[in-house]
Amino acid sequence: MGASGLAPAPGRFANDSAIFDADVAALRLAFEATRSDDVRSGFLAFHHGATRAIRRNRIGLLDRIAPERLVDLVEKWAALYRRCYVHLLQLHGDSPTPESPEEAVARDRLGLTNTGLSCLSIASRYAEFWAESATHDDAIRAEWDERMAYVGSFEFAALHALQESEDLLVYDQRGLALPVFDIARIARGVRSGPLWACFAEAGARLVRLSETADRTLARVAGRSANHPGEARIVHAERRPGRADVSAIRFIARTGVIGLGHHDRRTGAVQIDVARRDDAYFIMQSLRAQGEFRRLVFPRALEAPAWAVFPNQNIQPIRADPGSYEAMMLAAIADRESHGRPAEDYRCLDDWYFRGEDHSFRPTRLAFTPAGSGGRAASNP
């Protein structure tokens, strides 16, 4: 149970509970907001407490905004959050009898089912993104009426459902979820090229795009990524002399879209793909499955890796003995068939796969070989 008294949905990151508690507190604050100086002081107290709990630091940007401007931003932020919450109530309300949003939010579970509670972060982010952007971007600030009217529309509902199911995940430059309003705008503006690359050009990362999401974007925004189908691994043969390593093929609805190796001992997957678009679909399938702890790929595929894994550090392969990257290459790379030296490979820092939040980890953990009896040690 979090400090809010509600249990957050199971998540991947160390600060999930703090984020959930902040979303609950923010919702209740959104229903209490009035146009007075108390709005400013009350919101600043909430904001500073939430950022300390979530990010373990204090952000003083809002303190420097003129009081009248801040009150206006808070008032409009609150209205956006309330509107999104009403949408959640309509979808996932737990009461068989109609009640007002004020009555629902006053109840212990905010009047929401477990599914509704798990979607609270989507509603919170929709309002938060506008408010954060409006502090420095007058164009986004002027979109408030349009963003309010968008909530509950057919397009909003269709894309919101994809966010709920995690069929569609898009992050901004800070690694935070991009609201559906902004996702639709980017998708509609795409003219040519891979969809994930077009999002990258707009400063966003198309982390997850399922076949269902691709069909929906084609319907509401007129743009399809020509999704080949979810990539799955087919083990071809074991590497001679290594029972834990096998050659693999990545198979989608359209056929074989990539080759590689899988090392069961380290949980590593190495991929060799000619087309960056195919690499994107393979990487997002691997990320969605979540069972793989490490990923090794040619340097030419950094761009799709950057899109799919927005909060990770792409690292060069270290050839020094004892590094887990060298162990991965020694285990899975056939130099004669692939023809690439170690410096032509990259790997992903594995924090995502361990379920740890990047902001809570000051150092990178080194790989400890299986059977060594030791825990991973910190590297500076």
Short mmCIF file of C-alpha atoms in Angstrom, two decimals:
data_model
loop_
_atom_site.label_atom_id
_atom_site.label_comp_id
_atom_site.label_asym_id
_atom_site.label_seq_id
_atom_site.Cartn_x
_atom_site.Cartn_y
_atom_site.Cartn_z
CA MET A 1 0.00 0.00 0.00
CA GLY A 2 1.28 3.46 -0.83
CA ALA A 3 1.08 6.55 1.29
CA SER A 4 -2.19 7.38 -0.47
CA GLY A 5 -3.80 4.30 1.09
CA LEU A 6 -4.27 2.77 -2.35
CA ALA A 7 -2.27 -0.07 -3.85
CA PRO A 8 -0.59 0.85 -7.16
CA ALA A 9 -0.66 -1.58 -10.04
CA PRO A 10 2.42 -3.83 -10.16
CA GLY A 11 5.18 -2.01 -12.04
CA ARG A 12 8.79 -2.25 -13.11
CA PHE A 13 10.44 0.62 -11.32
CA ALA A 14 11.58 1.35 -7.79
CA ASN A 15 9.60 4.57 -7.53
CA ASP A 16 6.27 3.27 -8.87
CA SER A 17 4.59 3.71 -5.49
CA ALA A 18 5.79 7.29 -5.14
CA ILE A 19 4.53 8.14 -8.64
CA PHE A 20 1.15 6.54 -7.96
CA ASP A 21 0.77 8.38 -4.66
CA ALA A 22 1.59 11.66 -6.41
CA ASP A 23 -1.02 10.98 -9.10
CA VAL A 24 -3.67 10.33 -6.42
CA ALA A 25 -2.73 13.43 -4.43
CA ALA A 26 -2.70 15.52 -7.61
CA LEU A 27 -6.18 14.33 -8.57
CA ARG A 28 -7.60 15.28 -5.20
CA LEU A 29 -5.84 18.64 -5.45
CA ALA A 30 -7.33 19.15 -8.92
CA PHE A 31 -10.82 18.93 -7.42
CA GLU A 32 -9.94 21.36 -4.63
CA ALA A 33 -8.28 24.01 -6.80
CA THR A 34 -9.83 27.51 -6.71
CA ARG A 35 -8.58 30.83 -8.06
CA SER A 36 -6.85 32.28 -5.05
CA ASP A 37 -3.37 32.62 -3.63
CA ASP A 38 -3.96 29.38 -1.73
CA VAL A 39 -3.90 27.60 -5.08
CA ARG A 40 -0.31 28.66 -5.63
CA SER A 41 1.00 27.80 -2.17
CA GLY A 42 -0.96 24.54 -2.02
CA PHE A 43 0.23 23.41 -5.43
CA LEU A 44 3.85 24.33 -4.75
CA ALA A 45 3.78 22.36 -1.49
CA PHE A 46 2.39 19.35 -3.34
CA HIS A 47 4.86 19.71 -6.23
CA HIS A 48 7.94 19.93 -4.03
CA GLY A 49 6.84 16.98 -1.90
CA ALA A 50 6.12 14.83 -4.97
CA THR A 51 9.41 15.58 -6.72
CA ARG A 52 11.38 14.80 -3.55
CA ALA A 53 9.60 11.44 -3.24
CA ILE A 54 9.90 10.52 -6.93
CA ARG A 55 13.18 12.08 -8.03
CA ARG A 56 14.88 12.71 -4.70
CA ASN A 57 15.58 16.35 -5.51
CA ARG A 58 13.88 19.73 -5.50
CA ILE A 59 12.86 21.54 -8.69
CA GLY A 60 12.50 25.28 -8.19
CA LEU A 61 11.24 26.27 -11.65
CA LEU A 62 7.65 26.86 -10.53
CA ASP A 63 8.76 29.13 -7.68
CA ARG A 64 10.06 31.60 -10.27
CA ILE A 65 6.83 31.86 -12.26
CA ALA A 66 4.74 34.99 -11.62
CA PRO A 67 1.96 34.12 -9.12
CA GLU A 68 -0.89 35.11 -11.47
CA ARG A 69 0.54 33.03 -14.32
CA LEU A 70 1.11 30.02 -12.07
CA VAL A 71 -2.43 30.14 -10.70
CA ASP A 72 -3.76 30.22 -14.26
CA LEU A 73 -1.61 27.22 -15.21
CA VAL A 74 -2.68 25.26 -12.14
CA GLU A 75 -6.35 26.04 -12.76
CA LYS A 76 -6.14 24.80 -16.35
CA TRP A 77 -4.00 21.79 -15.39
CA ALA A 78 -6.66 20.84 -12.85
CA ALA A 79 -9.42 21.11 -15.43
CA LEU A 80 -7.52 18.84 -17.86
CA TYR A 81 -6.88 16.26 -15.15
CA ARG A 82 -10.52 16.32 -14.05
CA ARG A 83 -11.71 15.84 -17.63
CA CYS A 84 -9.40 12.84 -18.13
CA TYR A 85 -10.49 11.38 -14.78
CA VAL A 86 -14.14 11.61 -15.84
CA HIS A 87 -13.20 9.65 -18.96
CA LEU A 88 -11.68 6.96 -16.73
CA LEU A 89 -14.79 6.90 -14.56
CA GLN A 90 -16.94 6.30 -17.61
CA LEU A 91 -14.71 3.43 -18.70
CA HIS A 92 -13.68 1.89 -15.39
CA GLY A 93 -15.99 3.15 -12.67
CA ASP A 94 -16.64 0.67 -9.86
CA SER A 95 -20.06 1.97 -8.82
CA PRO A 96 -23.25 0.47 -10.35
CA THR A 97 -25.10 3.73 -9.63
CA PRO A 98 -24.25 7.13 -11.15
CA GLU A 99 -22.34 9.51 -8.92
CA SER A 100 -20.59 12.80 -9.42
CA PRO A 101 -16.83 12.88 -10.05
CA GLU A 102 -16.47 14.78 -6.75
CA GLU A 103 -18.22 11.95 -4.89
CA ALA A 104 -16.18 9.29 -6.67
CA VAL A 105 -12.80 10.91 -6.04
CA ALA A 106 -13.65 11.23 -2.34
CA ARG A 107 -14.06 7.48 -2.01
CA ASP A 108 -11.18 5.21 -0.99
CA ARG A 109 -10.57 3.81 -4.47
CA LEU A 110 -11.42 7.00 -6.33
CA GLY A 111 -14.48 5.17 -7.66
CA LEU A 112 -12.27 3.15 -10.02
CA THR A 113 -11.71 -0.54 -10.68
CA ASN A 114 -8.20 -1.96 -10.55
CA THR A 115 -7.89 -1.30 -14.28
CA GLY A 116 -8.97 2.28 -13.77
CA LEU A 117 -6.41 2.78 -11.02
CA SER A 118 -3.67 1.40 -13.25
CA CYS A 119 -4.65 3.97 -15.91
CA LEU A 120 -4.55 6.94 -13.55
CA SER A 121 -1.00 7.74 -14.67
CA ILE A 122 -2.25 8.18 -18.26
CA ALA A 123 -4.81 10.77 -17.16
CA SER A 124 -2.27 12.50 -14.94
CA ARG A 125 0.33 12.66 -17.69
CA TYR A 126 -2.12 14.19 -20.19
CA ALA A 127 -2.60 17.20 -17.93
CA GLU A 128 1.00 17.28 -16.66
CA PHE A 129 2.51 17.38 -20.14
CA TRP A 130 0.47 20.45 -21.08
CA ALA A 131 1.26 22.24 -17.82
CA GLU A 132 5.00 21.52 -17.98
CA SER A 133 5.22 22.58 -21.63
CA ALA A 134 3.05 25.66 -21.12
CA THR A 135 5.55 27.12 -18.65
CA HIS A 136 7.97 27.80 -21.52
CA ASP A 137 6.03 27.20 -24.77
CA ASP A 138 3.32 29.75 -25.54
CA ALA A 139 2.11 27.74 -28.55
CA ILE A 140 1.29 24.74 -26.37
CA ARG A 141 -0.17 27.00 -23.73
CA ALA A 142 -2.58 28.35 -26.37
CA GLU A 143 -3.71 24.78 -27.18
CA TRP A 144 -5.50 24.32 -23.86
CA ASP A 145 -9.03 24.63 -25.32
CA GLU A 146 -8.17 22.20 -28.11
CA ARG A 147 -6.67 19.68 -25.70
CA MET A 148 -9.71 19.95 -23.42
CA ALA A 149 -12.10 19.32 -26.31
CA TYR A 150 -10.00 16.36 -27.51
CA VAL A 151 -10.60 14.36 -24.30
CA GLY A 152 -13.41 11.87 -24.90
CA SER A 153 -13.40 12.23 -28.69
CA PHE A 154 -13.39 9.11 -30.88
CA GLU A 155 -9.72 9.54 -31.67
CA PHE A 156 -8.81 10.16 -28.04
CA ALA A 157 -10.71 7.05 -26.91
CA ALA A 158 -9.12 4.85 -29.58
CA LEU A 159 -5.58 5.93 -28.77
CA HIS A 160 -6.20 5.94 -25.01
CA ALA A 161 -7.26 2.29 -25.23
CA LEU A 162 -3.92 1.51 -26.89
CA GLN A 163 -2.06 3.25 -24.08
CA GLU A 164 -4.05 1.26 -21.52
CA SER A 165 -3.06 -2.03 -23.13
CA GLU A 166 0.50 -0.81 -23.80
CA ASP A 167 0.03 -1.53 -27.50
CA LEU A 168 1.22 2.02 -28.09
CA LEU A 169 3.98 3.65 -26.06
CA VAL A 170 5.64 6.91 -27.05
CA TYR A 171 8.12 8.78 -24.86
CA ASP A 172 9.28 12.37 -25.06
CA GLN A 173 12.89 13.57 -24.90
CA ARG A 174 12.90 13.20 -21.11
CA GLY A 175 11.82 9.56 -21.27
CA LEU A 176 8.27 10.33 -20.09
CA ALA A 177 5.04 9.20 -21.75
CA LEU A 178 3.78 11.39 -24.57
CA PRO A 179 0.01 12.10 -24.44
CA VAL A 180 -2.27 10.82 -27.22
CA PHE A 181 -2.96 14.38 -28.44
CA ASP A 182 0.72 14.78 -29.33
CA ILE A 183 1.06 11.21 -30.66
CA ALA A 184 -1.78 11.82 -33.12
CA ARG A 185 -0.29 15.14 -34.24
CA ILE A 186 3.09 13.56 -35.01
CA ALA A 187 1.50 10.61 -36.82
CA ARG A 188 -0.65 12.89 -38.97
CA GLY A 189 2.38 14.94 -39.93
CA VAL A 190 4.37 11.95 -41.19
CA ARG A 191 4.85 11.88 -44.94
CA SER A 192 7.39 9.13 -45.65
CA GLY A 193 10.02 6.96 -44.04
CA PRO A 194 9.80 4.46 -41.18
CA LEU A 195 7.25 5.57 -38.60
CA TRP A 196 9.63 5.10 -35.66
CA ALA A 197 12.23 7.28 -37.41
CA CYS A 198 9.65 10.00 -38.09
CA PHE A 199 8.77 10.09 -34.40
CA ALA A 200 12.49 10.35 -33.63
CA GLU A 201 12.79 13.36 -35.95
CA ALA A 202 10.00 14.99 -33.93
CA GLY A 203 11.97 14.41 -30.70
CA ALA A 204 9.85 11.45 -29.56
CA ARG A 205 10.50 7.74 -29.27
CA LEU A 206 8.03 5.19 -30.57
CA VAL A 207 8.84 2.57 -27.98
CA ARG A 208 6.00 0.17 -28.69
CA LEU A 209 3.75 -0.21 -31.73
CA SER A 210 1.73 -3.43 -31.91
CA GLU A 211 -0.13 -4.59 -35.00
CA THR A 212 -3.35 -3.42 -33.35
CA ALA A 213 -1.85 0.02 -32.73
CA ASP A 214 -0.59 0.22 -36.31
CA ARG A 215 -4.09 -0.48 -37.65
CA THR A 216 -5.58 2.13 -35.33
CA LEU A 217 -3.06 4.80 -36.34
CA ALA A 218 -3.80 4.01 -39.98
CA ARG A 219 -7.51 4.54 -39.29
CA VAL A 220 -7.35 7.71 -37.18
CA ALA A 221 -4.22 9.37 -38.54
CA GLY A 222 -3.90 7.91 -42.01
CA ARG A 223 -0.40 6.54 -41.43
CA SER A 224 0.65 2.87 -41.24
CA ALA A 225 4.05 1.42 -40.35
CA ASN A 226 3.34 -1.72 -42.42
CA HIS A 227 3.80 -3.84 -39.32
CA PRO A 228 5.29 -7.26 -40.21
CA GLY A 229 3.77 -8.94 -37.13
CA GLU A 230 5.24 -9.64 -33.72
CA ALA A 231 8.74 -11.08 -34.01
CA ARG A 232 9.27 -14.43 -32.31
CA ILE A 233 12.42 -16.44 -31.81
CA VAL A 234 12.92 -19.81 -33.46
CA HIS A 235 15.99 -21.69 -32.23
CA ALA A 236 17.85 -23.11 -35.20
CA GLU A 237 20.76 -25.10 -33.78
CA ARG A 238 23.08 -25.14 -30.80
CA ARG A 239 26.58 -23.81 -31.24
CA PRO A 240 29.09 -26.70 -31.25
CA GLY A 241 30.70 -27.10 -27.85
CA ARG A 242 28.25 -24.71 -26.13
CA ALA A 243 25.02 -26.31 -24.97
CA ASP A 244 23.69 -23.00 -23.65
CA VAL A 245 24.06 -21.06 -26.92
CA SER A 246 21.89 -21.46 -29.98
CA ALA A 247 21.59 -19.76 -33.33
CA ILE A 248 18.18 -18.15 -33.74
CA ARG A 249 15.94 -16.72 -36.41
CA PHE A 250 13.46 -13.92 -35.85
CA ILE A 251 10.19 -14.85 -37.52
CA ALA A 252 7.30 -12.47 -38.18
CA ARG A 253 4.10 -12.82 -40.19
CA THR A 254 6.04 -11.80 -43.28
CA GLY A 255 8.76 -14.43 -42.75
CA VAL A 256 12.35 -14.33 -41.45
CA ILE A 257 13.34 -10.74 -40.63
CA GLY A 258 16.62 -11.32 -38.79
CA LEU A 259 19.23 -13.74 -37.46
CA GLY A 260 21.24 -13.95 -34.26
CA HIS A 261 22.18 -15.98 -31.21
CA HIS A 262 20.70 -16.53 -27.77
CA ASP A 263 22.84 -17.29 -24.72
CA ARG A 264 20.70 -18.84 -21.97
CA ARG A 265 23.46 -18.44 -19.39
CA THR A 266 23.67 -14.65 -19.60
CA GLY A 267 20.15 -14.04 -20.92
CA ALA A 268 21.74 -12.21 -23.86
CA VAL A 269 20.34 -11.92 -27.36
CA GLN A 270 22.56 -10.90 -30.24
CA ILE A 271 20.92 -9.75 -33.46
CA ASP A 272 22.19 -9.24 -37.00
CA VAL A 273 19.67 -7.53 -39.24
CA ALA A 274 20.20 -5.81 -42.55
CA ARG A 275 17.26 -3.37 -42.38
CA ARG A 276 16.86 -0.90 -39.51
CA ASP A 277 13.07 -1.15 -39.80
CA ASP A 278 13.24 -4.91 -39.20
CA ALA A 279 15.61 -4.29 -36.27
CA TYR A 280 13.06 -1.91 -34.75
CA PHE A 281 10.29 -4.51 -34.86
CA ILE A 282 12.59 -7.19 -33.44
CA MET A 283 13.80 -4.95 -30.60
CA GLN A 284 10.32 -3.83 -29.60
CA SER A 285 9.15 -7.46 -29.50
CA LEU A 286 12.11 -8.39 -27.30
CA ARG A 287 11.35 -5.45 -25.00
CA ALA A 288 7.67 -6.41 -24.76
CA GLN A 289 8.53 -9.99 -23.85
CA GLY A 290 10.84 -8.79 -21.07
CA GLU A 291 12.62 -12.11 -20.55
CA PHE A 292 15.93 -11.06 -22.07
CA ARG A 293 18.48 -9.34 -19.89
CA ARG A 294 20.98 -8.09 -22.44
CA LEU A 295 21.02 -7.11 -26.08
CA VAL A 296 23.98 -6.98 -28.47
CA PHE A 297 23.66 -5.50 -31.96
CA PRO A 298 25.74 -3.94 -34.76
CA ARG A 299 26.61 -0.27 -34.37
CA ALA A 300 24.52 0.56 -37.47
CA LEU A 301 21.38 -0.30 -35.48
CA GLU A 302 21.83 2.31 -32.76
CA ALA A 303 18.95 4.44 -34.07
CA PRO A 304 16.17 1.86 -33.63
CA ALA A 305 17.67 0.82 -30.29
CA TRP A 306 17.54 4.47 -29.16
CA ALA A 307 13.85 4.56 -30.11
CA VAL A 308 12.81 1.32 -28.40
CA PHE A 309 14.86 1.70 -25.21
CA PRO A 310 14.58 5.42 -24.34
CA ASN A 311 15.98 5.32 -20.80
CA GLN A 312 18.99 3.13 -21.44
CA ASN A 313 22.59 3.85 -22.29
CA ILE A 314 23.89 2.35 -25.52
CA GLN A 315 27.40 1.16 -24.73
CA PRO A 316 30.31 0.07 -26.90
CA ILE A 317 31.48 -3.48 -26.48
CA ARG A 318 34.41 -3.64 -24.13
CA ALA A 319 36.95 -6.21 -25.22
CA ASP A 320 38.76 -6.39 -21.89
CA PRO A 321 38.60 -9.86 -20.33
CA GLY A 322 36.00 -10.21 -17.62
CA SER A 323 33.55 -7.64 -18.95
CA TYR A 324 30.12 -9.10 -19.49
CA GLU A 325 30.10 -7.67 -23.02
CA ALA A 326 33.21 -9.67 -23.88
CA MET A 327 31.62 -12.75 -22.33
CA MET A 328 28.53 -12.24 -24.47
CA LEU A 329 30.52 -11.93 -27.65
CA ALA A 330 32.65 -14.93 -26.77
CA ALA A 331 29.49 -16.91 -26.14
CA ILE A 332 27.33 -15.94 -29.09
CA ALA A 333 29.30 -14.24 -31.85
CA ASP A 334 30.77 -16.31 -34.67
CA ARG A 335 33.41 -13.91 -35.99
CA GLU A 336 34.00 -15.75 -39.27
CA SER A 337 30.32 -15.80 -40.26
CA HIS A 338 29.47 -12.29 -39.04
CA GLY A 339 32.74 -10.69 -40.01
CA ARG A 340 32.60 -7.95 -37.35
CA PRO A 341 35.21 -7.16 -34.72
CA ALA A 342 34.07 -6.30 -31.20
CA GLU A 343 34.31 -2.55 -31.81
CA ASP A 344 31.55 -2.80 -34.44
CA TYR A 345 29.05 -4.03 -31.83
CA ARG A 346 27.01 -2.14 -29.27
CA CYS A 347 25.11 -3.36 -26.23
CA LEU A 348 22.40 -2.02 -23.97
CA ASP A 349 22.89 -1.22 -20.35
CA ASP A 350 20.56 -3.71 -18.70
CA TRP A 351 18.79 -1.62 -16.04
CA TYR A 352 15.41 -1.88 -17.76
CA PHE A 353 15.48 -5.64 -17.71
CA ARG A 354 16.27 -5.67 -13.98
CA GLY A 355 13.28 -3.43 -13.30
CA GLU A 356 15.24 -0.57 -11.78
CA ASP A 357 14.56 3.09 -12.28
CA HIS A 358 17.45 4.96 -13.90
CA SER A 359 17.21 7.97 -11.59
CA PHE A 360 17.67 5.71 -8.55
CA ARG A 361 20.90 4.09 -9.79
CA PRO A 362 24.04 6.26 -9.71
CA THR A 363 26.33 3.51 -10.98
CA ARG A 364 26.21 0.80 -13.57
CA LEU A 365 26.23 -2.81 -12.41
CA ALA A 366 28.80 -5.16 -13.82
CA PHE A 367 27.89 -8.68 -14.88
CA THR A 368 28.79 -11.44 -12.42
CA PRO A 369 29.28 -14.84 -14.09
CA ALA A 370 26.83 -17.53 -13.10
CA GLY A 371 28.17 -19.77 -10.37
CA SER A 372 30.60 -17.19 -9.04
CA GLY A 373 28.68 -16.96 -5.80
CA GLY A 374 28.96 -13.18 -5.77
CA ARG A 375 26.54 -10.34 -6.43
CA ALA A 376 26.98 -7.78 -9.19
CA ALA A 377 29.45 -5.12 -8.20
CA SER A 378 29.25 -1.42 -8.86
CA ASN A 379 31.43 0.23 -11.47
CA PRO A 380 32.18 3.97 -11.30
#
